[in-house]
Amino acid sequence: MTTSLSEVLDSRRAAELHKAARALLKEPLLLARGPRTDGYLLVRRYAAELRDWFDRNAGWSLRVDAESARLRKTPGTLAEPTHPAREASRAGVPFSRRRYVLLCLALAALERGEAQIALGRLAEQVVLDAASPHLTAAGVEFTLERREERLDLAAVVRLLLRYGVLRRVAGDEDAYVSGVGDVLYDVERRVLAGLLAARHGPSLIDADGFDERLEALTAESALDSDELRFRAIRQKLTRRLLDDPVLYYDELTDDELAYLTRQRAFLTARVSELTGLVPEVRAEGIAMVDPQDDLTDVRMPEQGTHGHVTLLLAEHLATADGEVSRGELEHRVRALAAVHGAFWSKSAKQPGAEGELVELALAKLTALGLVERTPGGVAALPALARYAVGETVVVESAHRTSQRKAQQP
Amino acid sequence: MTSPHPADPDSAGPVGPAEATQAAEAVYAPFAHLTARNAALYRQVMRVFLAAKERFAVHLRPEDVHAALPPEHRPAGPDAVAKALDSLVGWGNLRADPDTSRVTAVEDFYRRRFIYQLTQAGEAAEHALSAYDEALGRRGALQAVALHDIVTHLRTLLVLAAEEEPDAAKAHLVLSALAHRFEALAENARAFMGSLQRTIDLHGVEVEVFLAYKDRLIQYLERFIQDLITLGGRIALLIGELEDQGRVGLLLRLTAAREAADAAPDEADTAEIQAYERWAGRWVGLAAWFVSAEGRESQARLLRGRALGAVPQLLSVVRQLNERRAGRSDRSADFRTLARWFAEAPDDAARHRLWRAAFGLYPARHLTVDADTLAERGARAVAPSTPWAEAAPLRISPQLRRTGSYERRGKPRRVQDRSEQRRQLAELAAKQAEEIAAARARLATNGTTRLSALGELDPVAFGLFLRLLGDVLATWRPGTTTTVATSNDGTMEIRLTVLDDDTTAEIRTPGGVFRGPDHTVEITDLTMGIPAGEAR
């Protein structure tokens, strides 16, 4: 054995720290019970190191207690609309306005309530709260009599169940939606307490415009000295490197770019040692890429029809110049269907399906920072060139001899 | 001392309900001023009378009352005071007697002059009210010192009871002191636990104050629990000893007799019995407080349990308070404000951004790279100033590019025909079964034979024989002469008996000769009655 025991232990420790950090980054609220118990236990074991690292480098606070581990993430950029709240079902439809408002009102009602709540009672309180003048002025009304509204409330409750804020004791949401039953939940107050991650309480903010509100929500304390400013820049860059797939240089201000140019190696090394991501540094920006294909919610390339379409469209866009209109993309999909259609699902081969396929593919590509939407269609961003078709590599005859060996009995 | 009973409304025979309520109202009329309109003025007036009584000034005139009221409650003229005094007389708190002192002015002569004093009912009402105020304000205490005193008194009682002729005076004194101390202890403990419960529920307690004194409170509780455990045990022992031979009963009777000697003339005959009952009752109460009986725990243990339970409850309250303080002012208001912001946001993209910024529950997202590309980059590093378009792209399997999945979808494999192999295996199994059956038949002795008479065995039969021998010898114990065993698969039974003569048995096999002391043996094949197809 050339490696000593201490080296083996160190490497194992590093691997476990990577796993713990990745578990937290993928799911910032880990519960002690439920499907992610292993991640929670790992995080608990390395809680001190993780807390220290996140606090110093990303400015995020980590709170681990007996029931949950919560990393209060603040995004490095406020302009990303690709992380909506999604339904807890497989379809994962993003939340509509009504559902968002219902979610906040339900949380407000739960906060005032006791250790248990029934869905009917929750609905009553939500309806009462929804009668506030601001909400009616904004045009949102709830009576929770109609079936769609009940479906919305059930979706909200399912999201809360997934996050562990509620725990079902008896009953079923479908029965509530049909109007014949009710559901009883336990409220996990600690989890509820940790749900909001904003630095400042929204009720203390007076701003009126949407962007000002967003700014005020995440504003840091006054940056008086140079040191504080640099620290803020470092934390912002680290947050982006941890959360976002690609950090383009032209999105940064001059100060930030100057800082990044000086400290790039340091920042990427810090992120690598925590998560095991590898920096891909290019002229246009930095992407922290994952050798394990694990720390992401949108994968590319992916198997399946949608993944295939995305990959092919990515290749097409990588070679195209400038803006490409949606019509052109749909045309391309039709051409591709003629070639590769045998491998696609039946619904994708239907004549009118290109629109949906293109939309899904573009959503994935935008989410991964590979294309951007323009008024006329989409335009490729520099990182898309990763997915261009490279020169073919010939696999040697070792492949063929192994095939021959397999055929012998 | 017997307490004066108010005139019992029901003692005058059956009365109608209306009269009964009227009578009850009349009894409790002295309390009516508490809910009247000018209750504050009435209270002040009564307080003036009480203060005057302490100075032994029993009679007061309206002017005196008016002068004695504190400035903030004093009404403008003495008429309001006179009216208040008249109402109080009407309710029975005060008594008005005509004022016969000399006057100097004419209008004073024509005015109805009264002089007021407290009635017995009024005084009793005032006592009740002050006791009420005091009880409300009392926080109580857990008196460990009282426990020490109780121990001392009980020891004294033991000494007294051990004498031939216990001194009645001393017994009376000690018992009175004991009862007094015990009452104080129980009363204070009750008040303290009540106020502790209110503290834990945070009624009327300032958070800062509570946090500041919780440490001292916990120490206090722990010290009391400690004392209660040690001294409580000692007290229980002493009580046990006192009750042991009815010694305490004797003391109680002496005390009762001594008290009864003081009774007023009209109560003399029942006084001693009543006194004894009272004292016996107090003693039983004391015993019940410290000694557990079956099915009922002593009060001391209950108190200990509650005090012990109070400590973690306090700590959890502190923890909740800290959590609440560590968060924001009012989370419910925060959520409602957020609901408003979501409603007023310009479009869906804005809402998603708000969700991300406010709740921070989004997962990280990263591009992937496969091991081959990484290895290649490791071999030939790419300069940081290379644009993406000029660097080598990701290697993606052509399979994936063409079909959208990594596996090759081909024809499913054909089911192969294995009947030939199965037939061969079946033949093999049948042959083996025949051999074993033959071995069994060979071994089975009809009746008892000697081992030496078994003769020569083929290998299969010999193996079976050895196994049987092993099974039966496993059951051999020192001192047995005969034993029975069945083989492991239950198909053969062997009965072995020791022979007294020292002959040896020999069994010849193709592999060698097997020798051992001779025994009589009976081997039966248990599958004989079963048809060949089912025997294994």
Short mmCIF file of N, CA, C and O in Angstrom, two decimals, chain A residues 25-26 28 70 73 75 77-78 80 82-85 97 100 103-104 108 111-112 134 190 197-198 201-203 210-211 213 241-245 280 282-284 288-291 293 295-297 300 303-304 308 315 340 343 367 382 386, chain B residues 323 328 331-332 334-344 349-356 358-369 374 377 382 384-389 391 393-394 396 400-406 409:
data_model
loop_
_atom_site.label_atom_id
_atom_site.label_comp_id
_atom_site.label_asym_id
_atom_site.label_seq_id
_atom_site.Cartn_x
_atom_site.Cartn_y
_atom_site.Cartn_z
N LEU A 25 -26.48 21.85 -1.08
CA LEU A 25 -26.67 22.77 -2.20
C LEU A 25 -27.83 22.33 -3.07
O LEU A 25 -28.54 23.14 -3.65
N LYS A 26 -28.02 21.01 -3.13
CA LYS A 26 -29.14 20.55 -3.95
C LYS A 26 -30.46 20.79 -3.26
O LYS A 26 -31.48 21.00 -3.90
N PRO A 28 -31.65 22.83 0.01
CA PRO A 28 -31.21 23.65 1.13
C PRO A 28 -31.96 23.39 2.43
O PRO A 28 -31.53 23.85 3.48
N ARG A 70 -30.89 23.62 7.64
CA ARG A 70 -31.36 24.64 6.71
C ARG A 70 -30.23 25.56 6.34
O ARG A 70 -29.60 26.18 7.20
N LYS A 73 -30.09 30.32 1.74
CA LYS A 73 -29.39 30.78 0.55
C LYS A 73 -29.93 32.12 0.11
O LYS A 73 -31.14 32.31 0.06
N PRO A 75 -29.54 34.41 -3.41
CA PRO A 75 -28.94 34.25 -4.72
C PRO A 75 -27.92 35.34 -5.01
O PRO A 75 -28.00 36.45 -4.51
N THR A 77 -27.43 36.64 -7.94
CA THR A 77 -28.00 37.59 -8.86
C THR A 77 -29.51 37.54 -8.73
O THR A 77 -30.08 36.49 -8.51
N LEU A 78 -30.15 38.69 -8.85
CA LEU A 78 -31.58 38.72 -8.64
C LEU A 78 -32.35 38.61 -9.94
O LEU A 78 -33.56 38.72 -9.96
N GLU A 80 -32.61 36.05 -12.15
CA GLU A 80 -32.80 34.71 -12.70
C GLU A 80 -34.23 34.25 -12.51
O GLU A 80 -34.62 33.92 -11.39
N THR A 82 -35.46 31.43 -13.62
CA THR A 82 -35.59 30.03 -14.01
C THR A 82 -35.68 29.08 -12.82
O THR A 82 -35.48 27.89 -12.96
N HIS A 83 -35.93 29.61 -11.65
CA HIS A 83 -36.08 28.74 -10.49
C HIS A 83 -37.44 28.97 -9.86
O HIS A 83 -37.54 29.52 -8.77
N PRO A 84 -38.51 28.58 -10.53
CA PRO A 84 -39.81 28.82 -9.92
C PRO A 84 -40.11 27.81 -8.83
O PRO A 84 -39.43 26.81 -8.70
N ALA A 85 -41.15 28.10 -8.05
CA ALA A 85 -41.65 27.08 -7.15
C ALA A 85 -42.44 26.11 -8.01
O ALA A 85 -43.23 26.52 -8.85
N ARG A 97 -49.58 32.85 -10.26
CA ARG A 97 -49.70 33.95 -9.31
C ARG A 97 -50.60 33.57 -8.16
O ARG A 97 -50.30 33.77 -6.98
N TYR A 100 -48.88 31.32 -5.71
CA TYR A 100 -47.90 31.99 -4.87
C TYR A 100 -48.57 32.74 -3.74
O TYR A 100 -48.15 32.67 -2.58
N LEU A 103 -49.85 30.42 -1.22
CA LEU A 103 -48.76 29.87 -0.41
C LEU A 103 -48.41 30.82 0.73
O LEU A 103 -48.30 30.42 1.89
N CYS A 104 -48.25 32.10 0.40
CA CYS A 104 -47.87 33.04 1.45
C CYS A 104 -48.97 33.20 2.48
O CYS A 104 -48.70 33.25 3.69
N ALA A 108 -48.78 32.37 6.45
CA ALA A 108 -49.14 33.34 7.48
C ALA A 108 -50.13 32.73 8.46
O ALA A 108 -50.01 32.89 9.68
N GLU A 111 -48.40 30.24 10.74
CA GLU A 111 -47.54 30.88 11.73
C GLU A 111 -48.35 31.32 12.94
O GLU A 111 -47.88 31.24 14.07
N ARG A 112 -49.58 31.74 12.70
CA ARG A 112 -50.39 32.20 13.83
C ARG A 112 -51.01 31.04 14.58
O ARG A 112 -51.56 31.22 15.66
N HIS A 134 -55.19 45.37 0.04
CA HIS A 134 -54.13 45.36 -0.97
C HIS A 134 -54.34 44.25 -1.97
O HIS A 134 -54.16 44.40 -3.17
N ARG A 190 -40.57 24.44 13.81
CA ARG A 190 -39.18 24.82 13.60
C ARG A 190 -38.88 24.97 12.11
O ARG A 190 -38.17 25.89 11.71
N ALA A 197 -35.77 32.97 3.95
CA ALA A 197 -34.32 33.12 3.99
C ALA A 197 -33.89 34.56 3.82
O ALA A 197 -32.71 34.86 3.83
N ALA A 198 -34.85 35.46 3.63
CA ALA A 198 -34.45 36.84 3.35
C ALA A 198 -33.79 37.46 4.56
O ALA A 198 -34.15 37.16 5.70
N GLY A 201 -36.92 41.37 7.10
CA GLY A 201 -38.30 40.97 7.07
C GLY A 201 -39.09 41.83 6.09
O GLY A 201 -39.00 43.05 6.12
N PRO A 202 -39.87 41.20 5.23
CA PRO A 202 -40.62 41.98 4.24
C PRO A 202 -41.56 43.00 4.87
O PRO A 202 -41.82 44.05 4.27
N SER A 203 -42.07 42.70 6.07
CA SER A 203 -43.03 43.63 6.63
C SER A 203 -42.38 44.91 7.09
O SER A 203 -43.05 45.88 7.37
N PHE A 210 -41.43 46.93 -7.72
CA PHE A 210 -41.05 45.55 -7.52
C PHE A 210 -39.54 45.41 -7.37
O PHE A 210 -39.05 44.71 -6.47
N ASP A 211 -38.80 46.08 -8.23
CA ASP A 211 -37.34 45.91 -8.17
C ASP A 211 -36.78 46.48 -6.87
O ASP A 211 -35.86 45.91 -6.28
N ARG A 213 -38.28 46.57 -4.08
CA ARG A 213 -38.59 45.62 -3.01
C ARG A 213 -37.59 44.50 -3.00
O ARG A 213 -37.09 44.07 -1.94
N LEU A 241 -20.89 31.25 -8.28
CA LEU A 241 -20.18 30.04 -8.69
C LEU A 241 -20.82 28.80 -8.11
O LEU A 241 -20.81 27.74 -8.72
N LEU A 242 -21.38 28.91 -6.91
CA LEU A 242 -21.99 27.75 -6.29
C LEU A 242 -23.33 27.40 -6.90
O LEU A 242 -23.70 26.24 -7.00
N ASP A 243 -24.10 28.42 -7.28
CA ASP A 243 -25.47 28.17 -7.68
C ASP A 243 -25.70 28.12 -9.17
O ASP A 243 -26.54 27.37 -9.64
N ASP A 244 -25.04 29.00 -9.90
CA ASP A 244 -25.39 29.19 -11.31
C ASP A 244 -24.47 28.39 -12.19
O ASP A 244 -23.30 28.22 -11.89
N PRO A 245 -25.00 27.92 -13.33
CA PRO A 245 -24.18 27.06 -14.16
C PRO A 245 -23.00 27.80 -14.81
O PRO A 245 -21.89 27.29 -14.84
N GLU A 280 -14.13 25.48 -15.23
CA GLU A 280 -13.86 25.53 -16.66
C GLU A 280 -13.75 27.00 -17.01
O GLU A 280 -14.77 27.69 -17.10
N ARG A 282 -12.86 30.11 -19.29
CA ARG A 282 -12.70 30.48 -20.68
C ARG A 282 -12.69 31.98 -20.81
O ARG A 282 -12.86 32.70 -19.83
N ALA A 283 -12.53 32.45 -22.04
CA ALA A 283 -12.41 33.89 -22.25
C ALA A 283 -13.68 34.63 -21.88
O ALA A 283 -13.64 35.80 -21.51
N GLU A 284 -14.83 33.97 -22.01
CA GLU A 284 -16.09 34.69 -21.80
C GLU A 284 -16.62 34.55 -20.39
O GLU A 284 -17.51 35.29 -19.98
N MET A 288 -18.48 26.24 -13.35
CA MET A 288 -18.04 25.17 -12.44
C MET A 288 -18.77 23.92 -12.90
O MET A 288 -20.00 23.86 -12.78
N VAL A 289 -18.04 22.98 -13.43
CA VAL A 289 -18.69 21.81 -14.02
C VAL A 289 -18.55 20.63 -13.08
O VAL A 289 -17.62 20.54 -12.29
N ASP A 290 -19.50 19.72 -13.20
CA ASP A 290 -19.60 18.63 -12.25
C ASP A 290 -19.17 17.32 -12.92
O ASP A 290 -19.86 16.85 -13.82
N PRO A 291 -18.11 16.72 -12.46
CA PRO A 291 -17.72 15.45 -13.07
C PRO A 291 -18.67 14.32 -12.72
O PRO A 291 -18.70 13.31 -13.40
N ASP A 293 -22.05 14.59 -12.53
CA ASP A 293 -23.36 14.76 -13.16
C ASP A 293 -24.46 14.67 -12.12
O ASP A 293 -25.48 14.02 -12.30
N LEU A 295 -24.91 17.40 -9.28
CA LEU A 295 -25.30 18.61 -8.55
C LEU A 295 -26.06 19.53 -9.48
O LEU A 295 -25.64 20.63 -9.81
N THR A 296 -27.20 19.06 -9.96
CA THR A 296 -27.97 19.93 -10.82
C THR A 296 -29.39 19.42 -10.87
O THR A 296 -29.64 18.24 -10.62
N ASP A 297 -30.34 20.30 -11.19
CA ASP A 297 -31.70 19.81 -11.37
C ASP A 297 -32.08 19.71 -12.85
O ASP A 297 -33.08 19.10 -13.20
N MET A 300 -27.93 17.98 -18.83
CA MET A 300 -27.73 17.97 -20.26
C MET A 300 -26.39 17.34 -20.54
O MET A 300 -25.39 17.77 -19.97
N GLN A 303 -31.15 11.51 -21.34
CA GLN A 303 -31.79 10.50 -22.18
C GLN A 303 -33.27 10.84 -22.31
O GLN A 303 -33.81 11.58 -21.52
N GLY A 304 -33.89 10.25 -23.29
CA GLY A 304 -35.32 10.51 -23.47
C GLY A 304 -35.55 11.48 -24.62
O GLY A 304 -34.63 12.12 -25.13
N HIS A 308 -33.13 14.45 -26.04
CA HIS A 308 -32.58 14.31 -27.38
C HIS A 308 -32.82 15.57 -28.20
O HIS A 308 -31.92 16.09 -28.88
N GLU A 315 -26.96 21.67 -30.68
CA GLU A 315 -25.93 21.60 -31.72
C GLU A 315 -26.23 22.56 -32.85
O GLU A 315 -25.35 23.25 -33.36
N HIS A 340 -34.64 11.26 -36.91
CA HIS A 340 -34.49 10.52 -35.66
C HIS A 340 -35.81 10.08 -35.06
O HIS A 340 -35.84 9.55 -33.96
N PHE A 343 -36.79 7.03 -32.77
CA PHE A 343 -36.38 6.83 -31.39
C PHE A 343 -37.16 7.70 -30.43
O PHE A 343 -36.93 7.65 -29.24
N ALA A 367 -32.31 27.76 -18.79
CA ALA A 367 -32.02 27.50 -17.38
C ALA A 367 -30.55 27.21 -17.18
O ALA A 367 -29.98 27.53 -16.14
N PRO A 382 -22.05 32.09 -25.28
CA PRO A 382 -20.77 31.43 -25.58
C PRO A 382 -20.67 29.98 -25.11
O PRO A 382 -20.12 29.14 -25.80
N ARG A 386 -19.85 24.33 -26.14
CA ARG A 386 -19.44 23.05 -25.57
C ARG A 386 -20.13 21.87 -26.23
O ARG A 386 -19.63 20.76 -26.21
N GLU B 323 -35.74 31.58 20.32
CA GLU B 323 -36.02 31.41 18.89
C GLU B 323 -36.82 32.56 18.36
O GLU B 323 -36.58 33.08 17.29
N ARG B 328 -37.51 37.32 13.19
CA ARG B 328 -37.93 38.70 12.97
C ARG B 328 -39.08 39.07 13.87
O ARG B 328 -39.53 38.27 14.67
N ARG B 331 -43.45 37.09 11.98
CA ARG B 331 -43.32 36.37 10.72
C ARG B 331 -44.63 36.33 9.97
O ARG B 331 -44.64 36.28 8.74
N SER B 332 -45.72 36.31 10.72
CA SER B 332 -47.01 36.25 10.05
C SER B 332 -47.20 37.50 9.18
O SER B 332 -47.65 37.42 8.03
N ASP B 334 -44.82 39.19 7.92
CA ASP B 334 -43.90 39.05 6.79
C ASP B 334 -44.55 38.29 5.66
O ASP B 334 -44.48 38.67 4.49
N PHE B 335 -45.20 37.17 6.02
CA PHE B 335 -45.81 36.35 4.97
C PHE B 335 -46.93 37.10 4.29
O PHE B 335 -47.13 36.99 3.07
N ARG B 336 -47.68 37.85 5.06
CA ARG B 336 -48.79 38.58 4.42
C ARG B 336 -48.27 39.64 3.47
O ARG B 336 -48.79 39.84 2.38
N THR B 337 -47.16 40.30 3.88
CA THR B 337 -46.57 41.28 2.97
C THR B 337 -46.06 40.61 1.70
O THR B 337 -46.22 41.14 0.60
N LEU B 338 -45.47 39.44 1.88
CA LEU B 338 -45.00 38.73 0.70
C LEU B 338 -46.14 38.37 -0.22
O LEU B 338 -46.01 38.44 -1.44
N ALA B 339 -47.27 37.98 0.35
CA ALA B 339 -48.44 37.66 -0.48
C ALA B 339 -48.80 38.87 -1.32
O ALA B 339 -49.08 38.77 -2.52
N ARG B 340 -48.75 40.03 -0.68
CA ARG B 340 -49.08 41.25 -1.42
C ARG B 340 -48.08 41.51 -2.52
O ARG B 340 -48.46 41.87 -3.64
N TRP B 341 -46.80 41.29 -2.23
CA TRP B 341 -45.79 41.53 -3.28
C TRP B 341 -45.97 40.57 -4.45
O TRP B 341 -45.81 40.95 -5.61
N PHE B 342 -46.28 39.32 -4.12
CA PHE B 342 -46.51 38.37 -5.22
C PHE B 342 -47.68 38.82 -6.07
O PHE B 342 -47.65 38.73 -7.30
N ALA B 343 -48.72 39.31 -5.40
CA ALA B 343 -49.90 39.72 -6.16
C ALA B 343 -49.60 40.93 -7.03
O ALA B 343 -50.12 41.05 -8.13
N GLU B 344 -48.73 41.82 -6.52
CA GLU B 344 -48.49 43.06 -7.27
C GLU B 344 -47.31 42.95 -8.23
O GLU B 344 -46.96 43.92 -8.88
N ALA B 349 -42.26 35.88 -14.47
CA ALA B 349 -40.80 35.82 -14.27
C ALA B 349 -40.42 36.58 -13.00
O ALA B 349 -39.59 36.13 -12.21
N ALA B 350 -41.05 37.73 -12.80
CA ALA B 350 -40.75 38.51 -11.59
C ALA B 350 -41.12 37.71 -10.34
O ALA B 350 -40.39 37.71 -9.35
N ARG B 351 -42.23 37.00 -10.41
CA ARG B 351 -42.65 36.22 -9.24
C ARG B 351 -41.65 35.12 -8.94
O ARG B 351 -41.34 34.84 -7.78
N HIS B 352 -41.15 34.50 -10.01
CA HIS B 352 -40.16 33.44 -9.76
C HIS B 352 -38.91 34.02 -9.14
O HIS B 352 -38.28 33.41 -8.27
N ARG B 353 -38.53 35.22 -9.58
CA ARG B 353 -37.35 35.83 -8.97
C ARG B 353 -37.58 36.14 -7.51
O ARG B 353 -36.71 35.95 -6.66
N LEU B 354 -38.78 36.60 -7.19
CA LEU B 354 -39.10 36.91 -5.79
C LEU B 354 -39.09 35.65 -4.95
O LEU B 354 -38.57 35.63 -3.83
N TRP B 355 -39.63 34.57 -5.50
CA TRP B 355 -39.61 33.30 -4.77
C TRP B 355 -38.18 32.88 -4.45
O TRP B 355 -37.84 32.47 -3.35
N ARG B 356 -37.33 33.01 -5.47
CA ARG B 356 -35.95 32.60 -5.26
C ARG B 356 -35.26 33.46 -4.23
O ARG B 356 -34.53 32.96 -3.36
N ALA B 358 -36.63 35.37 -1.83
CA ALA B 358 -37.21 35.40 -0.49
C ALA B 358 -37.03 34.08 0.24
O ALA B 358 -36.77 34.05 1.43
N PHE B 359 -37.16 32.95 -0.46
CA PHE B 359 -37.19 31.68 0.26
C PHE B 359 -35.89 30.90 0.11
O PHE B 359 -35.60 30.06 0.95
N GLY B 360 -35.15 31.12 -0.97
CA GLY B 360 -33.85 30.46 -1.07
C GLY B 360 -33.93 28.96 -1.02
O GLY B 360 -33.07 28.31 -0.43
N LEU B 361 -34.94 28.36 -1.61
CA LEU B 361 -35.06 26.90 -1.57
C LEU B 361 -34.71 26.28 -2.92
O LEU B 361 -35.11 25.17 -3.20
N TYR B 362 -33.97 27.00 -3.73
CA TYR B 362 -33.69 26.51 -5.07
C TYR B 362 -32.45 25.62 -5.04
O TYR B 362 -31.56 25.80 -4.22
N PRO B 363 -32.38 24.64 -5.93
CA PRO B 363 -31.19 23.80 -5.97
C PRO B 363 -30.10 24.46 -6.82
O PRO B 363 -30.38 25.29 -7.67
N ALA B 364 -28.86 24.04 -6.59
CA ALA B 364 -27.77 24.53 -7.43
C ALA B 364 -27.87 23.86 -8.80
O ALA B 364 -28.49 22.81 -8.95
N ARG B 365 -27.30 24.50 -9.78
CA ARG B 365 -27.41 23.96 -11.13
C ARG B 365 -26.06 24.08 -11.79
O ARG B 365 -25.44 25.16 -11.75
N HIS B 366 -25.58 22.98 -12.35
CA HIS B 366 -24.26 23.02 -12.97
C HIS B 366 -24.24 22.18 -14.22
O HIS B 366 -24.98 21.20 -14.35
N LEU B 367 -23.35 22.56 -15.14
CA LEU B 367 -23.15 21.76 -16.34
C LEU B 367 -22.30 20.56 -15.98
O LEU B 367 -21.59 20.55 -14.98
N THR B 368 -22.39 19.55 -16.83
CA THR B 368 -21.62 18.34 -16.51
C THR B 368 -20.43 18.24 -17.45
O THR B 368 -20.37 18.87 -18.50
N VAL B 369 -19.53 17.42 -17.00
CA VAL B 369 -18.39 17.10 -17.85
C VAL B 369 -18.09 15.64 -17.61
O VAL B 369 -18.25 15.15 -16.49
N LEU B 374 -12.41 15.37 -19.06
CA LEU B 374 -11.58 15.86 -17.97
C LEU B 374 -10.15 15.35 -18.10
O LEU B 374 -9.18 16.09 -17.93
N ARG B 377 -8.41 17.17 -20.77
CA ARG B 377 -8.01 18.52 -20.37
C ARG B 377 -6.85 18.47 -19.40
O ARG B 377 -6.01 19.36 -19.37
N VAL B 382 -6.12 23.78 -21.10
CA VAL B 382 -6.67 24.82 -21.99
C VAL B 382 -6.40 26.18 -21.34
O VAL B 382 -6.68 26.35 -20.16
N PRO B 384 -6.79 29.92 -20.07
CA PRO B 384 -8.01 30.57 -19.61
C PRO B 384 -8.54 31.61 -20.58
O PRO B 384 -9.69 32.00 -20.48
N SER B 385 -7.72 32.06 -21.50
CA SER B 385 -8.23 33.10 -22.40
C SER B 385 -8.79 32.52 -23.68
O SER B 385 -9.14 33.24 -24.60
N THR B 386 -8.92 31.21 -23.74
CA THR B 386 -9.53 30.60 -24.93
C THR B 386 -11.02 30.80 -24.89
O THR B 386 -11.64 30.52 -23.87
N PRO B 387 -11.62 31.24 -25.97
CA PRO B 387 -13.09 31.28 -25.97
C PRO B 387 -13.65 29.87 -26.05
O PRO B 387 -12.97 28.94 -26.49
N TRP B 388 -14.91 29.73 -25.65
CA TRP B 388 -15.53 28.42 -25.67
C TRP B 388 -15.58 27.84 -27.07
O TRP B 388 -15.43 26.64 -27.27
N ALA B 389 -15.77 28.73 -28.03
CA ALA B 389 -15.92 28.23 -29.39
C ALA B 389 -14.65 27.57 -29.87
O ALA B 389 -14.70 26.69 -30.73
N ALA B 391 -12.30 26.07 -27.82
CA ALA B 391 -11.86 24.94 -27.01
C ALA B 391 -12.56 23.68 -27.49
O ALA B 391 -13.59 23.74 -28.16
N PRO B 393 -14.98 20.73 -27.65
CA PRO B 393 -16.28 20.56 -27.03
C PRO B 393 -16.36 19.26 -26.23
O PRO B 393 -15.44 18.47 -26.23
N LEU B 394 -17.48 19.08 -25.61
CA LEU B 394 -17.72 17.87 -24.84
C LEU B 394 -17.79 16.68 -25.76
O LEU B 394 -18.33 16.76 -26.84
N ILE B 396 -19.61 13.58 -26.69
CA ILE B 396 -20.93 12.98 -26.45
C ILE B 396 -21.01 11.73 -27.30
O ILE B 396 -20.64 11.74 -28.46
N LEU B 400 -25.83 8.40 -28.32
CA LEU B 400 -26.77 9.35 -27.73
C LEU B 400 -27.23 10.35 -28.77
O LEU B 400 -28.41 10.71 -28.83
N ARG B 401 -26.29 10.80 -29.59
CA ARG B 401 -26.65 11.80 -30.60
C ARG B 401 -27.66 11.26 -31.58
O ARG B 401 -28.52 11.96 -32.06
N ARG B 402 -27.52 9.96 -31.83
CA ARG B 402 -28.38 9.43 -32.89
C ARG B 402 -29.74 9.04 -32.33
O ARG B 402 -30.76 9.27 -32.95
N THR B 403 -29.73 8.40 -31.20
CA THR B 403 -30.98 7.80 -30.75
C THR B 403 -31.56 8.45 -29.51
O THR B 403 -32.69 8.19 -29.16
N GLY B 404 -30.78 9.22 -28.80
CA GLY B 404 -31.31 9.82 -27.59
C GLY B 404 -31.25 8.91 -26.38
O GLY B 404 -31.84 9.22 -25.35
N SER B 405 -30.56 7.79 -26.49
CA SER B 405 -30.39 6.99 -25.27
C SER B 405 -29.08 6.24 -25.40
O SER B 405 -28.55 6.06 -26.49
N TYR B 406 -28.55 5.80 -24.28
CA TYR B 406 -27.23 5.17 -24.30
C TYR B 406 -27.30 3.70 -24.66
O TYR B 406 -26.35 3.13 -25.15
N ARG B 409 -31.05 -0.55 -28.50
CA ARG B 409 -32.31 -1.30 -28.43
C ARG B 409 -32.27 -2.35 -29.52
O ARG B 409 -32.22 -2.04 -30.70
#
